């Protein structure tokens, strides 16, 4: 069973992937974790990826795909988070791990913008806050360690707009690809983590390969 999670930055994909994996007894595969693991173990793939990242380039499809292929080789039940990101990756994935369902978490742009641009991160411990949803006790200061809270470059208005544009361009073909043979499930990603998780479970309940 392979479930793919798709969604814009700020949709809560990572959080939902972890919950879904637990609920349906799937292994959670996140490309972020894969990268970190390969870098830590100094594998050939990790070193190849690092040379691109150091040069400020995107890691090529072939390297990411090879990491995923290796990770899913010894199992049968996975939820993929952060992969595929492009149509080429999706087509390659079919050749070694055919996808049963692709869940697309949709959230209106203005909600995503508010979620992302309001995010503040502790400069020392990485603790995460939000100016309205999860404010620190004292503005601009981390509750845990008293460090300064900063807005990451990724979360500024301008960068957020660009990230959402890139996401839309890359995801449209993926969405069409999975919709073509009815593997696409669209989920409303607004509301609490609980609410979204329930919607997702309900939508996946219709997939015979996924008894809950
Ligand atoms: Zn902190």
PDB file of C-alpha atoms and ligand atoms in Angstrom:
ATOM      1  CA  UNK A   1       0.000   0.000   0.000  1.00  0.00           C
ATOM      2  CA  UNK A   2       1.486   3.310  -1.061  1.00  0.00           C
ATOM      3  CA  UNK A   3      -0.218   6.572  -0.134  1.00  0.00           C
ATOM      4  CA  UNK A   4       1.221   9.853  -1.380  1.00  0.00           C
ATOM      5  CA  UNK A   5       0.525  13.142   0.410  1.00  0.00           C
ATOM      6  CA  UNK A   6       0.434  16.301  -1.678  1.00  0.00           C
ATOM      7  CA  UNK A   7      -0.151  19.834  -0.501  1.00  0.00           C
ATOM      8  CA  UNK A   8       1.225  23.365  -0.489  1.00  0.00           C
ATOM      9  CA  UNK A   9       3.764  24.645   2.036  1.00  0.00           C
ATOM     10  CA  UNK A  10       1.811  25.451   5.196  1.00  0.00           C
ATOM     11  CA  UNK A  11      -0.846  22.775   4.599  1.00  0.00           C
ATOM     12  CA  UNK A  12       0.367  20.695   7.534  1.00  0.00           C
ATOM     13  CA  UNK A  13       1.445  17.801   5.351  1.00  0.00           C
ATOM     14  CA  UNK A  14       4.184  16.565   7.678  1.00  0.00           C
ATOM     15  CA  UNK A  15       1.911  16.548  10.730  1.00  0.00           C
ATOM     16  CA  UNK A  16      -0.833  14.732   8.845  1.00  0.00           C
ATOM     17  CA  UNK A  17       1.611  12.214   7.385  1.00  0.00           C
ATOM     18  CA  UNK A  18       2.789  11.220  10.862  1.00  0.00           C
ATOM     19  CA  UNK A  19      -0.804  10.798  12.095  1.00  0.00           C
ATOM     20  CA  UNK A  20      -1.891   8.899   9.020  1.00  0.00           C
ATOM     21  CA  UNK A  21       1.052   6.527   9.311  1.00  0.00           C
ATOM     22  CA  UNK A  22       0.131   5.800  12.917  1.00  0.00           C
ATOM     23  CA  UNK A  23      -3.584   5.390  12.184  1.00  0.00           C
ATOM     24  CA  UNK A  24      -3.172   3.022   9.249  1.00  0.00           C
ATOM     25  CA  UNK A  25       0.011   1.294  10.354  1.00  0.00           C
ATOM     26  CA  UNK A  26       2.070   2.643   7.464  1.00  0.00           C
ATOM     27  CA  UNK A  27       5.742   3.599   7.473  1.00  0.00           C
ATOM     28  CA  UNK A  28       6.233   7.341   7.156  1.00  0.00           C
ATOM     29  CA  UNK A  29       8.798   8.307   4.518  1.00  0.00           C
ATOM     30  CA  UNK A  30       9.672  12.002   4.385  1.00  0.00           C
ATOM     31  CA  UNK A  31      12.234  13.245   1.900  1.00  0.00           C
ATOM     32  CA  UNK A  32      13.528  15.684   4.523  1.00  0.00           C
ATOM     33  CA  UNK A  33      14.293  12.765   6.875  1.00  0.00           C
ATOM     34  CA  UNK A  34      15.831  10.759   4.034  1.00  0.00           C
ATOM     35  CA  UNK A  35      18.200  13.615   3.172  1.00  0.00           C
ATOM     36  CA  UNK A  36      19.263  14.097   6.766  1.00  0.00           C
ATOM     37  CA  UNK A  37      19.800  10.364   7.205  1.00  0.00           C
ATOM     38  CA  UNK A  38      21.925  10.040   4.056  1.00  0.00           C
ATOM     39  CA  UNK A  39      23.985  13.104   4.955  1.00  0.00           C
ATOM     40  CA  UNK A  40      24.593  11.793   8.458  1.00  0.00           C
ATOM     41  CA  UNK A  41      25.663   8.368   7.212  1.00  0.00           C
ATOM     42  CA  UNK A  42      27.831   9.972   4.505  1.00  0.00           C
ATOM     43  CA  UNK A  43      26.410   7.679   1.807  1.00  0.00           C
ATOM     44  CA  UNK A  44      27.238   8.154  -1.886  1.00  0.00           C
ATOM     45  CA  UNK A  45      23.729   9.495  -2.463  1.00  0.00           C
ATOM     46  CA  UNK A  46      24.076  11.843   0.502  1.00  0.00           C
ATOM     47  CA  UNK A  47      27.380  13.212  -0.728  1.00  0.00           C
ATOM     48  CA  UNK A  48      26.040  13.658  -4.244  1.00  0.00           C
ATOM     49  CA  UNK A  49      23.005  15.520  -2.882  1.00  0.00           C
ATOM     50  CA  UNK A  50      25.199  17.667  -0.676  1.00  0.00           C
ATOM     51  CA  UNK A  51      27.376  18.824  -3.571  1.00  0.00           C
ATOM     52  CA  UNK A  52      24.269  20.203  -5.330  1.00  0.00           C
ATOM     53  CA  UNK A  53      22.914  21.823  -2.192  1.00  0.00           C
ATOM     54  CA  UNK A  54      26.266  23.434  -1.412  1.00  0.00           C
ATOM     55  CA  UNK A  55      26.261  24.967  -4.896  1.00  0.00           C
ATOM     56  CA  UNK A  56      22.751  26.263  -4.244  1.00  0.00           C
ATOM     57  CA  UNK A  57      21.240  23.954  -6.860  1.00  0.00           C
ATOM     58  CA  UNK A  58      18.215  21.710  -6.642  1.00  0.00           C
ATOM     59  CA  UNK A  59      19.029  18.072  -5.996  1.00  0.00           C
ATOM     60  CA  UNK A  60      18.252  16.223  -9.248  1.00  0.00           C
ATOM     61  CA  UNK A  61      15.233  13.914  -9.547  1.00  0.00           C
ATOM     62  CA  UNK A  62      17.449  10.877  -9.974  1.00  0.00           C
ATOM     63  CA  UNK A  63      19.101  11.258  -6.554  1.00  0.00           C
ATOM     64  CA  UNK A  64      15.858  11.845  -4.660  1.00  0.00           C
ATOM     65  CA  UNK A  65      14.204   8.972  -6.495  1.00  0.00           C
ATOM     66  CA  UNK A  66      17.104   6.637  -5.682  1.00  0.00           C
ATOM     67  CA  UNK A  67      16.787   7.472  -1.969  1.00  0.00           C
ATOM     68  CA  UNK A  68      13.054   6.739  -2.015  1.00  0.00           C
ATOM     69  CA  UNK A  69      13.518   3.566  -4.045  1.00  0.00           C
ATOM     70  CA  UNK A  70      16.043   2.233  -1.544  1.00  0.00           C
ATOM     71  CA  UNK A  71      13.814   3.172   1.407  1.00  0.00           C
ATOM     72  CA  UNK A  72      10.681   1.410   0.137  1.00  0.00           C
ATOM     73  CA  UNK A  73      12.514  -1.684  -1.117  1.00  0.00           C
ATOM     74  CA  UNK A  74      11.986  -3.744   2.056  1.00  0.00           C
ATOM     75  CA  UNK A  75       8.414  -2.861   2.913  1.00  0.00           C
ATOM     76  CA  UNK A  76       4.886  -2.797   1.545  1.00  0.00           C
ATOM     77  CA  UNK A  77       3.018  -0.108   3.502  1.00  0.00           C
ATOM     78  CA  UNK A  78       4.141   3.492   3.155  1.00  0.00           C
ATOM     79  CA  UNK A  79       2.940   7.044   3.286  1.00  0.00           C
ATOM     80  CA  UNK A  80       5.213   9.316   1.246  1.00  0.00           C
ATOM     81  CA  UNK A  81       5.598  12.924   2.309  1.00  0.00           C
ATOM     82  CA  UNK A  82       7.499  15.299   0.010  1.00  0.00           C
ATOM     83  CA  UNK A  83       7.698  12.831  -2.857  1.00  0.00           C
ATOM     84  CA  UNK A  84       6.864  12.825  -5.719  1.00  0.00           C
ATOM     85  CA  UNK A  85       7.277  16.524  -6.307  1.00  0.00           C
ATOM     86  CA  UNK A  86       7.370  16.439 -10.101  1.00  0.00           C
ATOM     87  CA  UNK A  87       5.611  14.469 -12.821  1.00  0.00           C
ATOM     88  CA  UNK A  88       8.897  12.767 -13.725  1.00  0.00           C
ATOM     89  CA  UNK A  89       9.264  11.553 -10.120  1.00  0.00           C
ATOM     90  CA  UNK A  90       5.645  10.334 -10.091  1.00  0.00           C
ATOM     91  CA  UNK A  91       6.155   8.316 -13.260  1.00  0.00           C
ATOM     92  CA  UNK A  92       9.384   6.826 -11.931  1.00  0.00           C
ATOM     93  CA  UNK A  93       7.700   5.953  -8.637  1.00  0.00           C
ATOM     94  CA  UNK A  94       5.084   3.884 -10.512  1.00  0.00           C
ATOM     95  CA  UNK A  95       7.858   1.641 -11.835  1.00  0.00           C
ATOM     96  CA  UNK A  96       8.909   0.439  -8.371  1.00  0.00           C
ATOM     97  CA  UNK A  97       6.065   1.341  -6.010  1.00  0.00           C
ATOM     98  CA  UNK A  98       2.648   1.836  -7.641  1.00  0.00           C
ATOM     99  CA  UNK A  99       0.591   4.399  -5.740  1.00  0.00           C
ATOM    100  CA  UNK A 100      -2.821   3.407  -4.371  1.00  0.00           C
ATOM    101  CA  UNK A 101      -3.987   6.881  -3.443  1.00  0.00           C
ATOM    102  CA  UNK A 102      -2.684  10.429  -3.707  1.00  0.00           C
ATOM    103  CA  UNK A 103      -4.190  12.699  -1.075  1.00  0.00           C
ATOM    104  CA  UNK A 104      -4.097  16.388  -1.962  1.00  0.00           C
ATOM    105  CA  UNK A 105      -4.564  18.709   1.023  1.00  0.00           C
ATOM    106  CA  UNK A 106      -6.030  21.969  -0.269  1.00  0.00           C
ATOM    107  CA  UNK A 107      -5.930  25.249   1.651  1.00  0.00           C
ATOM    108  CA  UNK A 108      -6.866  28.709   0.304  1.00  0.00           C
ATOM    109  CA  UNK A 109      -3.869  30.947  -0.422  1.00  0.00           C
ATOM    110  CA  UNK A 110      -4.822  33.631   2.095  1.00  0.00           C
ATOM    111  CA  UNK A 111      -4.911  31.019   4.869  1.00  0.00           C
ATOM    112  CA  UNK A 112      -1.521  29.620   3.808  1.00  0.00           C
ATOM    113  CA  UNK A 113      -0.055  33.109   3.670  1.00  0.00           C
ATOM    114  CA  UNK A 114      -1.254  33.871   7.197  1.00  0.00           C
ATOM    115  CA  UNK A 115       0.072  30.555   8.505  1.00  0.00           C
ATOM    116  CA  UNK A 116       3.502  30.945   6.898  1.00  0.00           C
ATOM    117  CA  UNK A 117       4.224  34.645   7.319  1.00  0.00           C
ATOM    118  CA  UNK A 118       3.120  34.546  10.984  1.00  0.00           C
ATOM    119  CA  UNK A 119       5.620  31.845  11.840  1.00  0.00           C
ATOM    120  CA  UNK A 120       8.502  32.750  14.179  1.00  0.00           C
ATOM    121  CA  UNK A 121      11.354  30.463  15.069  1.00  0.00           C
ATOM    122  CA  UNK A 122      13.659  30.480  18.080  1.00  0.00           C
ATOM    123  CA  UNK A 123      17.141  31.383  16.821  1.00  0.00           C
ATOM    124  CA  UNK A 124      18.849  28.953  19.190  1.00  0.00           C
ATOM    125  CA  UNK A 125      16.576  25.979  19.911  1.00  0.00           C
ATOM    126  CA  UNK A 126      14.412  25.964  16.781  1.00  0.00           C
ATOM    127  CA  UNK A 127      11.200  26.237  18.850  1.00  0.00           C
ATOM    128  CA  UNK A 128       8.325  27.271  16.593  1.00  0.00           C
ATOM    129  CA  UNK A 129       5.653  29.912  17.316  1.00  0.00           C
ATOM    130  CA  UNK A 130       2.964  31.776  15.431  1.00  0.00           C
ATOM    131  CA  UNK A 131       2.136  35.435  16.056  1.00  0.00           C
ATOM    132  CA  UNK A 132      -1.601  34.761  16.373  1.00  0.00           C
ATOM    133  CA  UNK A 133      -2.117  30.965  16.577  1.00  0.00           C
ATOM    134  CA  UNK A 134       0.641  30.141  19.050  1.00  0.00           C
ATOM    135  CA  UNK A 135       2.230  33.338  20.392  1.00  0.00           C
ATOM    136  CA  UNK A 136       5.039  33.278  22.965  1.00  0.00           C
ATOM    137  CA  UNK A 137       4.267  34.745  26.424  1.00  0.00           C
ATOM    138  CA  UNK A 138       6.493  37.712  25.646  1.00  0.00           C
ATOM    139  CA  UNK A 139       6.521  39.011  22.058  1.00  0.00           C
ATOM    140  CA  UNK A 140       9.703  38.072  20.170  1.00  0.00           C
ATOM    141  CA  UNK A 141      11.135  35.896  22.964  1.00  0.00           C
ATOM    142  CA  UNK A 142      11.186  32.091  23.221  1.00  0.00           C
ATOM    143  CA  UNK A 143       9.195  30.678  26.180  1.00  0.00           C
ATOM    144  CA  UNK A 144      11.559  27.742  26.519  1.00  0.00           C
ATOM    145  CA  UNK A 145      15.011  29.314  26.517  1.00  0.00           C
ATOM    146  CA  UNK A 146      14.527  33.090  26.323  1.00  0.00           C
ATOM    147  CA  UNK A 147      16.217  33.313  22.899  1.00  0.00           C
ATOM    148  CA  UNK A 148      15.253  35.802  20.217  1.00  0.00           C
ATOM    149  CA  UNK A 149      12.491  34.732  17.805  1.00  0.00           C
ATOM    150  CA  UNK A 150      13.155  35.349  14.132  1.00  0.00           C
ATOM    151  CA  UNK A 151      11.232  35.109  10.883  1.00  0.00           C
ATOM    152  CA  UNK A 152      12.963  32.701   8.538  1.00  0.00           C
ATOM    153  CA  UNK A 153      13.802  33.998   5.064  1.00  0.00           C
ATOM    154  CA  UNK A 154      11.462  31.295   3.731  1.00  0.00           C
ATOM    155  CA  UNK A 155       8.508  32.793   5.577  1.00  0.00           C
ATOM    156  CA  UNK A 156       8.647  36.415   4.403  1.00  0.00           C
ATOM    157  CA  UNK A 157       5.758  37.723   2.231  1.00  0.00           C
ATOM    158  CA  UNK A 158       7.831  37.729  -0.912  1.00  0.00           C
ATOM    159  CA  UNK A 159       9.324  34.267  -0.511  1.00  0.00           C
ATOM    160  CA  UNK A 160       5.982  32.783   0.492  1.00  0.00           C
ATOM    161  CA  UNK A 161       4.375  34.103  -2.706  1.00  0.00           C
ATOM    162  CA  UNK A 162       7.126  32.543  -4.767  1.00  0.00           C
ATOM    163  CA  UNK A 163       6.942  29.221  -2.913  1.00  0.00           C
ATOM    164  CA  UNK A 164       3.192  29.034  -3.527  1.00  0.00           C
ATOM    165  CA  UNK A 165       3.672  29.780  -7.221  1.00  0.00           C
ATOM    166  CA  UNK A 166       6.352  27.118  -7.610  1.00  0.00           C
ATOM    167  CA  UNK A 167       4.134  24.674  -5.741  1.00  0.00           C
ATOM    168  CA  UNK A 168       1.182  25.302  -8.049  1.00  0.00           C
ATOM    169  CA  UNK A 169       3.251  24.940 -11.193  1.00  0.00           C
ATOM    170  CA  UNK A 170       4.782  21.673 -10.040  1.00  0.00           C
ATOM    171  CA  UNK A 171       1.643  20.195  -8.561  1.00  0.00           C
ATOM    172  CA  UNK A 172      -0.850  20.797 -11.347  1.00  0.00           C
ATOM    173  CA  UNK A 173       0.595  18.015 -13.546  1.00  0.00           C
ATOM    174  CA  UNK A 174       0.812  15.665 -10.539  1.00  0.00           C
ATOM    175  CA  UNK A 175      -2.781  16.276  -9.657  1.00  0.00           C
ATOM    176  CA  UNK A 176      -3.881  15.636 -13.259  1.00  0.00           C
ATOM    177  CA  UNK A 177      -1.749  12.515 -13.373  1.00  0.00           C
ATOM    178  CA  UNK A 178      -3.379  10.916 -10.320  1.00  0.00           C
ATOM    179  CA  UNK A 179      -6.847  12.197 -11.217  1.00  0.00           C
ATOM    180  CA  UNK A 180      -6.674  10.506 -14.601  1.00  0.00           C
ATOM    181  CA  UNK A 181      -7.319   7.056 -13.126  1.00  0.00           C
ATOM    182  CA  UNK A 182      -9.214   8.235 -10.038  1.00  0.00           C
ATOM    183  CA  UNK A 183      -6.406   7.852  -7.505  1.00  0.00           C
ATOM    184  CA  UNK A 184      -6.622  11.477  -6.416  1.00  0.00           C
ATOM    185  CA  UNK A 185      -8.429  12.352  -3.178  1.00  0.00           C
ATOM    186  CA  UNK A 186      -8.831  16.044  -2.383  1.00  0.00           C
ATOM    187  CA  UNK A 187      -9.135  16.993   1.267  1.00  0.00           C
ATOM    188  CA  UNK A 188     -10.085  20.344   2.765  1.00  0.00           C
ATOM    189  CA  UNK A 189      -7.025  21.306   4.832  1.00  0.00           C
ATOM    190  CA  UNK A 190      -8.599  24.132   6.836  1.00  0.00           C
ATOM    191  CA  UNK A 191      -9.497  23.704  10.507  1.00  0.00           C
ATOM    192  CA  UNK A 192      -7.749  21.875  13.311  1.00  0.00           C
ATOM    193  CA  UNK A 193      -5.231  19.063  12.892  1.00  0.00           C
ATOM    194  CA  UNK A 194      -7.897  16.691  14.289  1.00  0.00           C
ATOM    195  CA  UNK A 195     -10.525  17.815  11.804  1.00  0.00           C
ATOM    196  CA  UNK A 196      -8.221  17.421   8.823  1.00  0.00           C
ATOM    197  CA  UNK A 197      -7.060  14.001  10.053  1.00  0.00           C
ATOM    198  CA  UNK A 198     -10.690  12.861  10.301  1.00  0.00           C
ATOM    199  CA  UNK A 199     -11.455  14.065   6.772  1.00  0.00           C
ATOM    200  CA  UNK A 200      -8.424  12.215   5.500  1.00  0.00           C
ATOM    201  CA  UNK A 201      -9.343   8.969   7.240  1.00  0.00           C
ATOM    202  CA  UNK A 202     -12.884   9.220   5.884  1.00  0.00           C
ATOM    203  CA  UNK A 203     -11.653   9.774   2.333  1.00  0.00           C
ATOM    204  CA  UNK A 204      -9.176   6.896   2.535  1.00  0.00           C
ATOM    205  CA  UNK A 205     -11.849   4.626   4.012  1.00  0.00           C
ATOM    206  CA  UNK A 206     -13.130   4.092   0.493  1.00  0.00           C
ATOM    207  CA  UNK A 207      -9.852   2.473  -0.603  1.00  0.00           C
ATOM    208  CA  UNK A 208     -10.228  -1.334  -0.302  1.00  0.00           C
ATOM    209  CA  UNK A 209      -6.492  -1.917   0.264  1.00  0.00           C
ATOM    210  CA  UNK A 210      -6.587   0.272   3.367  1.00  0.00           C
ATOM    211  CA  UNK A 211      -8.634  -1.306   6.150  1.00  0.00           C
ATOM    212  CA  UNK A 212      -8.604   1.059   9.123  1.00  0.00           C
TER     213      UNK A 212
HETATM  214 ZN1  LIG B   1      13.769  28.362  22.043  1.00  0.00          ZN
END
